[in-house]
XYZ file of C-alpha atoms in Angstrom:
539
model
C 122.303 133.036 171.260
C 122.207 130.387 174.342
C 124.077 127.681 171.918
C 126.565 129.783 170.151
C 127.280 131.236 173.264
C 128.111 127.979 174.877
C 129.563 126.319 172.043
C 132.532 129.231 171.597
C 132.557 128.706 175.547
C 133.710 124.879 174.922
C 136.186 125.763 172.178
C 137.559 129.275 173.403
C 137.688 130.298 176.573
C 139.364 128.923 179.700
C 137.000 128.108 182.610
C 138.304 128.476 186.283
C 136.021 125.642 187.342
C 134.292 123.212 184.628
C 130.785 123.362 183.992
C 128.051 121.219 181.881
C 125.806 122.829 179.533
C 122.746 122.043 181.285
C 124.018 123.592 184.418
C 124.198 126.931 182.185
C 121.373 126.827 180.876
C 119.900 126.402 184.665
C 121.386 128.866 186.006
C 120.198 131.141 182.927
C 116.852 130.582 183.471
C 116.848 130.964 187.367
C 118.288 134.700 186.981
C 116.105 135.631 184.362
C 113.106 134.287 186.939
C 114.855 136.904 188.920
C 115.079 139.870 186.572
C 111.488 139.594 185.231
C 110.353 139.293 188.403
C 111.276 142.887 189.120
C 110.772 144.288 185.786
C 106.730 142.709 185.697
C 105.644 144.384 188.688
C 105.105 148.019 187.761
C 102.836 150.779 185.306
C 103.427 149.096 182.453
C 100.634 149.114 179.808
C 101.080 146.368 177.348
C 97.930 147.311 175.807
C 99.553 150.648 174.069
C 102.302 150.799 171.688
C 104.511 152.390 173.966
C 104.058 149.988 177.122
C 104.157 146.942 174.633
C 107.306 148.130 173.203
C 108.792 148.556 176.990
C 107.630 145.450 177.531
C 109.512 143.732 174.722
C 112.160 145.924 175.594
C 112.621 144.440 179.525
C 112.328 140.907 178.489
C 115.124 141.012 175.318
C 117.615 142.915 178.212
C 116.588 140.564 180.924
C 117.765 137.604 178.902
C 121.018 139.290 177.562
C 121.718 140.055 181.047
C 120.966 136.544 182.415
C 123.116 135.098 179.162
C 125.950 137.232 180.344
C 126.621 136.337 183.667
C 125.289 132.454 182.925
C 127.425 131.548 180.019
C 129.793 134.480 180.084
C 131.106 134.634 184.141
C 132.944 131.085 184.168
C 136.397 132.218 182.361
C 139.106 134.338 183.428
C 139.356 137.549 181.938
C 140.577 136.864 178.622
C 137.563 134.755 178.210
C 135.572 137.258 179.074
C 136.775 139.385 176.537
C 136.683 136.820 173.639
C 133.224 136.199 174.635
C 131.884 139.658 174.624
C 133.632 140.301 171.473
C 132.034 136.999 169.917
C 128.395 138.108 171.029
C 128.719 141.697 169.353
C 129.380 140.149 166.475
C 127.042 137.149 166.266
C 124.207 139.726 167.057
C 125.178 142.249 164.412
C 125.840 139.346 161.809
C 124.972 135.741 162.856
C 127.051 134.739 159.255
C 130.106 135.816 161.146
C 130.054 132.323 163.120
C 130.187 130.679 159.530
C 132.794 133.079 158.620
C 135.270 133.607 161.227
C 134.663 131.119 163.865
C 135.026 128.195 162.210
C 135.909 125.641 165.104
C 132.137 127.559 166.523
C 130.216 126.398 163.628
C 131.508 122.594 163.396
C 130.415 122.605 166.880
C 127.268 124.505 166.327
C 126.638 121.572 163.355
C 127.051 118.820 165.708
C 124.901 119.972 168.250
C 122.359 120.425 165.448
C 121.745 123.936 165.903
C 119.785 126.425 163.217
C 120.568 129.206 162.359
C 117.548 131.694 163.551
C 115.655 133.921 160.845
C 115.634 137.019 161.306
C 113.221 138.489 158.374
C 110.745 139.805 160.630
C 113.231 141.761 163.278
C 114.292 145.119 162.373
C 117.591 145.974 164.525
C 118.773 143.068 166.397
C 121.613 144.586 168.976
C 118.394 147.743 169.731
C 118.340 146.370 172.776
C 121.967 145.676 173.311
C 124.433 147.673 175.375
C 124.985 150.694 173.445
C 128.675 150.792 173.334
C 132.023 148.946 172.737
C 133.588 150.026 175.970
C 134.978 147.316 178.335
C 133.289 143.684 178.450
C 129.373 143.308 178.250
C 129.602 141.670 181.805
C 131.226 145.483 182.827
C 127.690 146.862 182.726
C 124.076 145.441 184.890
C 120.765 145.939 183.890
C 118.225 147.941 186.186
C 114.816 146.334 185.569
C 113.058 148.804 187.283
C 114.450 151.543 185.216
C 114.474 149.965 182.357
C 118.315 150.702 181.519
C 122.180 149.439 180.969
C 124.088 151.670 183.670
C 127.904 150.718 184.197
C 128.758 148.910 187.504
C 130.979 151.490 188.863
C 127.593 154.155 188.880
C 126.000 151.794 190.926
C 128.475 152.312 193.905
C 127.924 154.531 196.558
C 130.363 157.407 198.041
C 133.128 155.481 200.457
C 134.890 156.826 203.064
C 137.100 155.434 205.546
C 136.328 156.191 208.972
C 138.821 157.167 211.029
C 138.313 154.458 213.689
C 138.631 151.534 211.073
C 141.677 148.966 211.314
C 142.964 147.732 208.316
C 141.652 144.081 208.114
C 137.468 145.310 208.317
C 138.233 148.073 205.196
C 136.489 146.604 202.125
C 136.644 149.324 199.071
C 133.722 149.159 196.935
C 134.962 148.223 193.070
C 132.748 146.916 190.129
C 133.758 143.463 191.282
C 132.133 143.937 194.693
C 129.327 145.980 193.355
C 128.858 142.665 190.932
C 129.327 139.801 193.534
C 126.984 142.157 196.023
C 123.981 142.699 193.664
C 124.081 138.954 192.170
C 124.257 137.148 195.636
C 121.703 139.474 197.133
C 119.393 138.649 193.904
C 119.788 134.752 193.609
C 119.569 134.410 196.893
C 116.107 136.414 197.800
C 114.662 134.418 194.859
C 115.744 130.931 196.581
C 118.711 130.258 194.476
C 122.270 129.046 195.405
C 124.921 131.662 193.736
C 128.627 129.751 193.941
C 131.491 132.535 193.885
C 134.904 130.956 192.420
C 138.115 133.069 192.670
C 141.789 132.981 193.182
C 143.354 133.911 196.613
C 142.513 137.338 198.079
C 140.032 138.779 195.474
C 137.639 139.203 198.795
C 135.022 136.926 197.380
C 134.550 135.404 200.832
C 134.525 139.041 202.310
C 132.000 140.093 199.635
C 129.551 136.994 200.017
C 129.673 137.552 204.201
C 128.904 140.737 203.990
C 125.820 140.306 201.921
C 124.524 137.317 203.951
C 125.380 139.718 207.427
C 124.724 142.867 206.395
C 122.682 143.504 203.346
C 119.899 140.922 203.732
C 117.232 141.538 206.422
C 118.714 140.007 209.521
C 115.226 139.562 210.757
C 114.316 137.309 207.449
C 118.089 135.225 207.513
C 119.892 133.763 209.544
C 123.753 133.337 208.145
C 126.035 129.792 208.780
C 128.964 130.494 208.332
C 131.453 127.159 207.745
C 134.815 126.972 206.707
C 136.427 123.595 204.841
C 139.692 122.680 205.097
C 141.407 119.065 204.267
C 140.526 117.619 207.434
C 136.736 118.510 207.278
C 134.847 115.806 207.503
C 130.953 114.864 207.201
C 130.278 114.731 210.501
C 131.966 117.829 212.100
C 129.776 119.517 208.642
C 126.642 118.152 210.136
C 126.777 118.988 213.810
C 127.637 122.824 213.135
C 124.762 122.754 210.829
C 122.712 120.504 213.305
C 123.899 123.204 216.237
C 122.455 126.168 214.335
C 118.968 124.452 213.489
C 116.269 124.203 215.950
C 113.202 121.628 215.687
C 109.999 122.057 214.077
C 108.576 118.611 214.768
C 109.438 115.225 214.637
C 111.925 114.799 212.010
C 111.928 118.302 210.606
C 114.547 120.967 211.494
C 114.862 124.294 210.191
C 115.476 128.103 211.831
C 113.276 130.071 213.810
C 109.667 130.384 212.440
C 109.644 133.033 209.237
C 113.549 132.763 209.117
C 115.753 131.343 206.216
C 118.525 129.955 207.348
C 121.477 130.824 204.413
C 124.754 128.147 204.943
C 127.551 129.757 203.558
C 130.726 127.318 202.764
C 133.970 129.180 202.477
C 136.815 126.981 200.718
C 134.402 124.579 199.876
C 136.449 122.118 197.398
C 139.543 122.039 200.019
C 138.466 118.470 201.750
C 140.467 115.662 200.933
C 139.398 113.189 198.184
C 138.522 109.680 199.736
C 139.445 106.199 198.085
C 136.704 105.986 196.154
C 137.297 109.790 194.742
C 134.468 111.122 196.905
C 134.679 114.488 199.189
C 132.384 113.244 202.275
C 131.381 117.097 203.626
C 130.263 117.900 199.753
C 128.108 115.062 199.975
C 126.513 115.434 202.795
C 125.597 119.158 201.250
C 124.791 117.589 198.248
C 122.280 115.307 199.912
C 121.145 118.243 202.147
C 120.743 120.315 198.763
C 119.159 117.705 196.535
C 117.043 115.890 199.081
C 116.221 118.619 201.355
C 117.975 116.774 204.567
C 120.150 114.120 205.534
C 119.888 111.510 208.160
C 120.672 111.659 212.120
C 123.244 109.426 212.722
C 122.490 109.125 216.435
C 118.784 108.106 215.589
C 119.177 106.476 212.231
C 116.610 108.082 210.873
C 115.809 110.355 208.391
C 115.621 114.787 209.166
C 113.977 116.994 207.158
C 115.761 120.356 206.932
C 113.572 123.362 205.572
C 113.924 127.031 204.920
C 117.534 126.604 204.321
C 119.583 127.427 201.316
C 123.677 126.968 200.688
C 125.858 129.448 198.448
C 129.450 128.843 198.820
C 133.133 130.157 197.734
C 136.171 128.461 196.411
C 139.264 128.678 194.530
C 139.899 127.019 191.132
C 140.791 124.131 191.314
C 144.721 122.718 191.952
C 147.008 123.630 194.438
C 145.750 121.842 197.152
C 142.025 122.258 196.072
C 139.970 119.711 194.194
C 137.834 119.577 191.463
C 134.126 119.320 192.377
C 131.657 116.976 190.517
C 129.461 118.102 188.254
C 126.221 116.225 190.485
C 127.167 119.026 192.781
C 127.688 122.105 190.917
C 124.216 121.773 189.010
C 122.569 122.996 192.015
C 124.535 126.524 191.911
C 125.322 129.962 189.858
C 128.793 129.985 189.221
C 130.108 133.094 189.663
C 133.838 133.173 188.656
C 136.159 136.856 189.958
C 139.332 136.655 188.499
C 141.880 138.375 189.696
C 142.089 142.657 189.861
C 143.590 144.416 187.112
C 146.203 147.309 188.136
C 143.566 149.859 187.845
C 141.160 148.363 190.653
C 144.259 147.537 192.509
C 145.305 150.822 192.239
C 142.139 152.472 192.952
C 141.960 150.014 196.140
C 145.462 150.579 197.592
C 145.342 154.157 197.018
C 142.031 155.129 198.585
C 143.034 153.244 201.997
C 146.755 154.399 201.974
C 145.362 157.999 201.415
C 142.659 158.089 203.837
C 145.453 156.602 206.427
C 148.403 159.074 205.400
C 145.615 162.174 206.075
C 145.214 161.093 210.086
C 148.030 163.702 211.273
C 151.142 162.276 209.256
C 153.286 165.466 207.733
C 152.547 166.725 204.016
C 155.767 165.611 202.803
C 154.054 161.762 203.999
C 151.009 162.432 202.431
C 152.283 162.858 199.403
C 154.120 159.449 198.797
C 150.892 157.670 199.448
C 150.788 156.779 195.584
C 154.222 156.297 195.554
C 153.619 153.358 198.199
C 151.030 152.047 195.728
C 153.273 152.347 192.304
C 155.817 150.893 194.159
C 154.403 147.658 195.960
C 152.456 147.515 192.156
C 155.538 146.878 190.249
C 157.281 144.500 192.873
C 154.483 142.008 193.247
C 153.748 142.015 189.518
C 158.029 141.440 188.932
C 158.219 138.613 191.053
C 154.794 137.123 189.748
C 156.677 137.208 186.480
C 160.202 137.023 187.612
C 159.996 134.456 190.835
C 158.155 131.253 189.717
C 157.819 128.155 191.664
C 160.118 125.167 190.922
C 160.798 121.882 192.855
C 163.276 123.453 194.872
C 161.342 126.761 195.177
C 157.965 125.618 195.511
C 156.857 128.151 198.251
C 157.443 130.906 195.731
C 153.590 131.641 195.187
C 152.625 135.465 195.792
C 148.900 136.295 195.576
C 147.004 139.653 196.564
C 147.633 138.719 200.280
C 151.428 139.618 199.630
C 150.508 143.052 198.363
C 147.771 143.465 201.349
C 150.655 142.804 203.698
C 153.014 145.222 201.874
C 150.572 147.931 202.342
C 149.386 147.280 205.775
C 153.010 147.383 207.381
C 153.444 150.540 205.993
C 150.335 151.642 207.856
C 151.689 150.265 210.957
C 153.457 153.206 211.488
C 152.049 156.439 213.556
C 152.498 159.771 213.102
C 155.782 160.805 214.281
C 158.764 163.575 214.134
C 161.052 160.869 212.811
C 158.805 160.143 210.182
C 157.945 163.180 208.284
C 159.509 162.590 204.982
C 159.537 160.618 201.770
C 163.180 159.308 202.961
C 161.983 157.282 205.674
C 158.551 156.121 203.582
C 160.878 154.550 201.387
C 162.833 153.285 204.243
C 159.708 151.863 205.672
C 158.189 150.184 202.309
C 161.707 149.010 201.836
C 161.569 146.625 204.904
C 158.012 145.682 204.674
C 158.919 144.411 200.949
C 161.661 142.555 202.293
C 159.752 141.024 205.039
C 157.017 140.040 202.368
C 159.004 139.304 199.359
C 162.585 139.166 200.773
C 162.353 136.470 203.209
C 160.969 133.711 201.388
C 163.762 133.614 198.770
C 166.428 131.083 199.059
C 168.924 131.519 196.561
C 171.583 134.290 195.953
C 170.795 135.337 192.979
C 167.306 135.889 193.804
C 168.192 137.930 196.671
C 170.905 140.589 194.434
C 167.663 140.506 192.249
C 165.565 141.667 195.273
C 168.385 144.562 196.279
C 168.733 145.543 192.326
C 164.681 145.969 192.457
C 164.753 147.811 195.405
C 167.540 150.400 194.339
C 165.224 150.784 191.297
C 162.205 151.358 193.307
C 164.244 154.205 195.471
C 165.379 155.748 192.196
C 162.725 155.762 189.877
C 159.212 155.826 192.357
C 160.745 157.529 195.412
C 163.673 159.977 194.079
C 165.729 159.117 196.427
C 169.455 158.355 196.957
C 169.209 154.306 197.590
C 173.223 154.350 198.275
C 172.962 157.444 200.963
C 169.363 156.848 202.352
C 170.764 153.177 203.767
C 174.433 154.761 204.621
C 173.449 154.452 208.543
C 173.112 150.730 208.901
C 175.741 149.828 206.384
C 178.621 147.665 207.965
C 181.835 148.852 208.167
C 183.093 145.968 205.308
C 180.568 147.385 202.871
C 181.494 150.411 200.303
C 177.833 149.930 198.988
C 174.228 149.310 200.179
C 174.038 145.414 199.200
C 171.528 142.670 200.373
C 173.957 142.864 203.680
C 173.079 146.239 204.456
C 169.327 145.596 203.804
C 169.567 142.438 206.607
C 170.251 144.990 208.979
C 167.028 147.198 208.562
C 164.685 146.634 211.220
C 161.250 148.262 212.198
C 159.335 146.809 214.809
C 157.286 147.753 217.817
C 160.036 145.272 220.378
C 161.732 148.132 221.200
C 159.291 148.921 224.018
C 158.529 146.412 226.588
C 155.653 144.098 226.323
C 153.606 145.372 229.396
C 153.384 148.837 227.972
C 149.830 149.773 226.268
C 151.589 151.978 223.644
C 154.177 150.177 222.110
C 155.383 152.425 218.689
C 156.073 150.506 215.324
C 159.648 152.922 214.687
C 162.902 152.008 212.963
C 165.876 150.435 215.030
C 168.765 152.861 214.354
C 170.961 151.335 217.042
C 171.848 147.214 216.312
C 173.867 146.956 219.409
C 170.991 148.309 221.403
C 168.428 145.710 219.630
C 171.026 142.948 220.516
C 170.428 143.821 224.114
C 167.023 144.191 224.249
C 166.653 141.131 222.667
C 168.677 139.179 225.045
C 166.809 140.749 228.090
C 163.543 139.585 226.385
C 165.066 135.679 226.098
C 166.423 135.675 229.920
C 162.844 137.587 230.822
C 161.252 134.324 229.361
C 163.812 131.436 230.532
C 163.071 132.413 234.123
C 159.565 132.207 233.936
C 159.059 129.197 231.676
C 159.382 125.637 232.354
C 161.593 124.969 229.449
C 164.088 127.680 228.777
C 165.810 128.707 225.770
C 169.581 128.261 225.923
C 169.919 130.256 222.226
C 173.024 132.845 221.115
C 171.687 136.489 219.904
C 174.127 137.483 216.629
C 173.820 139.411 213.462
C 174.001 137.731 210.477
């Protein structure tokens, strides 16, 4: 299966960051070190017919497991698909690669593969995941109990507490549940798990909190670094160097029975050099490879023990650069592509809900899936509808833009004026606009924006779009247009700076914000050193 697999890899699927086959094949064999390791230990008796047959039984699903998320985690989701499809079928009927995979088997031929007999084996997917449901990386292997259970069984009951802010809440999905349980397991084992993911999937949130929270504390001791074009080699080495201690001459490391774990957040973002190298990947892949680097201060040569790396990135483009392959060998890639409406649904919803129960009105409470449906359908309409050109290239929107959606709406506290669905929609409406709104730059795209929004009131909310807005429309205006939406405004400026509670409320009176405004600027110009001679007008 390891060759086929690979080979309809190379021909098939897309992967977010390219890979060599013998890094595969490494990182195959490291996790099933990992699984057997905790399906050996136990009252197994190979001796009887029974405990052999358990026995064969852990070691077939150890290596399907290990096969999945070696060979079958480096594509986007699509990929995944193909590829689960392609390995039902190959085990059910390894003629089907001869049959309907044609490009498969020319590549199968050249890498000189045989086909395997199997006279001798009497059901061949026994062992398999016993259904069709979902993708075959949708479901982890328990070792210890010696069964396939779905990802989503393995999380525990969440609830929000009521003290939480918005930025530390961290849902549990199957994708956290995934990137938790592989991380923890490489890295107890002593092996380097790479997480690769577009913008705000929370792989970096994920990975932290296993390093922080889930490993013994007493056992590791996290690094935390963060890359960014300007990182160089040296500024890489002296946070690592300021975290170490010394053994001995020429050997550092952590405290005594500690691993130190560096984790390297945006790790392909440094600049490429002339001669196409990334200097702060280097130095980690001398530190990796070598097991140290040398003191520039001494010119010599340190030792660095009990330390291991795991990192995060994006795919590559867009600022970020492709790694080399000398690099990557050394890691699991782990590729998280990004959430499907259902997780994003199930995300949104559980934190909006848990939010909208703190005191707000019933009449609130019940719009908290309308906020969801309704952010849903705008971010996945301008994905779609608002694409990046020359003249437009800031028009990329990524989970953050939905995240920022969501969390204005939160901004806002229980309150007498806001005890209906009217002003929710009121509410989502400007923190859309603020999110989505502002960055576009052409007409059109903005009539586009109002047109969504009017849809959004009508269809999500049920509300009157034309009479809900009929407060702030100007008096040359028989219609809410893109003018009329200019002049919505929520904010928490409305009371002074030097109070402790300042409400986040809508701004009903323009005139009033006008002045408040103005008294803010003259506040600042006569206590600065360089004031601001600026004109406050609506526009």
């Amino acid at each position: 299966l390891v060759e086929p697999s690979m080979a309809f890899l190379r021909r098939t699927c897309k992967e977010m960051s390219p890979t060599v086959d013998s890094a595969l094949l490494t990182s195959l064999l490291g996790l099933l070190r990992c699984l057997l390791a905790a399906a050996i230990p136990g009252p197994h008796d190979a001796n009887t017919e029974e405990g052999g047959n358990f026995r064969k039984k852990q070691l077939e699903c150890c290596f399907l497991f290990a096969l999945f998320w070696s060979t079958g985690v480096t594509s986007d989701a699509a990929g995944r698909e193909k590829y689960s499809l392609f390995v039902r079928e190959v085990m059910k009927d390894v003629d089907v690669i001869d049959e309907k995979y044609g490009g498969v088997a020319t590549a199968l031929a050249v890498r000189k593969w045989r086909k395997p007999d199997y006279k001798n084996c009497e059901d061949k997917t026994a062992f398999l995941v016993q259904t069709d449901e979902g993708n075959l990386q949708d479901w982890c292997y328990d070792p210890r109990k010696g069964k396939w259970v779905s990802w989503v069984q393995t999380l525990a009951k969440f609830t929000i507490p009521d003290d939480a802010e918005f930025s530390t809440i961290m849902v549990p999905t199957a994708c956290t549940a995934q990137l938790s349980y592989m991380c923890r397991t490489l890295l107890t084992h002593g092996l380097r798990p790479l997480v690769c993911g577009p913008t705000g999937t929370g792989k970096s949130v994920s990975v932290i909190k296993c390093v922080t929270e889930e490993l013994d504390q007493s056992k590791y001791k996290p690094i935390q670094l963060g890359f960014s074009a300007k990182t160089s080699a040296t500024m890489t080495q002296d946070i690592i160097d300021g975290q170490l201690g010394k053994r001995r001459k020429g050997v550092f490391g952590p405290p005594m029975g500690q691993t130190a774990i560096v984790f390297v957040d945006d790790m392909n973002m440094p600049e490429v050099e002339t001669y196409g190298a990334q200097p702060p990947i280097e130095l980690l892949r001398q530190l990796v490879d070598c097991g140290g680097y040398y003191d520039l201060k001494e010119k010599s040569w340190v030792d660095i023990v009990d330390t291991q790396v795991c990192c995060a990135m994006g795919p590559p483009g867009g600022g970020r650069n492709g790694t080399t392959p000398r690099f990557l060998r050394h890691f699991s890639l782990l590729c998280v592509d990004s959430f499907d409406d259902d997780t994003l649904t199930l995300i949104f919803s559980t934190i909006v809900k848990a939010y909208f129960m703190r005191g707000y009105s019933g009449d609130v409470c019940q719009q908290a899936g309308n906020v969801v449906d309704a952010t849903m359908r705008t971010y996945r309409e301008a994905m779609k509808g608002l694409l990046p050109t020359p003249s437009k290239s800031h028009y990329t929107f990524n989970l953050r833009d939905f995240s920022r959606v969501v969390q204005g709406v939160l901004l806002q506290a229980p309150s007498g004026e806001f005890a209906n669905k009217s002003s929710v929609m009121r509410l989502w409406t400007h923190e859309a606009l603020r999110v989505f709104g502002d960055r576009l730059t052409d007409d059109n795209d903005r009539k586009w924006m109002c047109a969504h929004a009017a849809t959004m009131c009508k269809e999500i909310f049920r509300c009157d779009f034309q009479s809900e807005f009929e407060h702030i429309r100007p008096a040359d205006e028989t219609e809410t247009g893109y003018g009329t939406l200019r002049r919505l405004f929520w904010g928490d400026y409305m009371t002074p700076a030097d109070e402790d509670d300042r409400p986040y409320v809508e701004v009903r009176d323009l005139q009033l914000l006008q002045n408040r405004t103005e008294d803010s600027l003259a506040e600042f110009n006569q206590t600065s050193k360089k004031p601001m001679e600026l004109v406050m007008f609506m526009f």
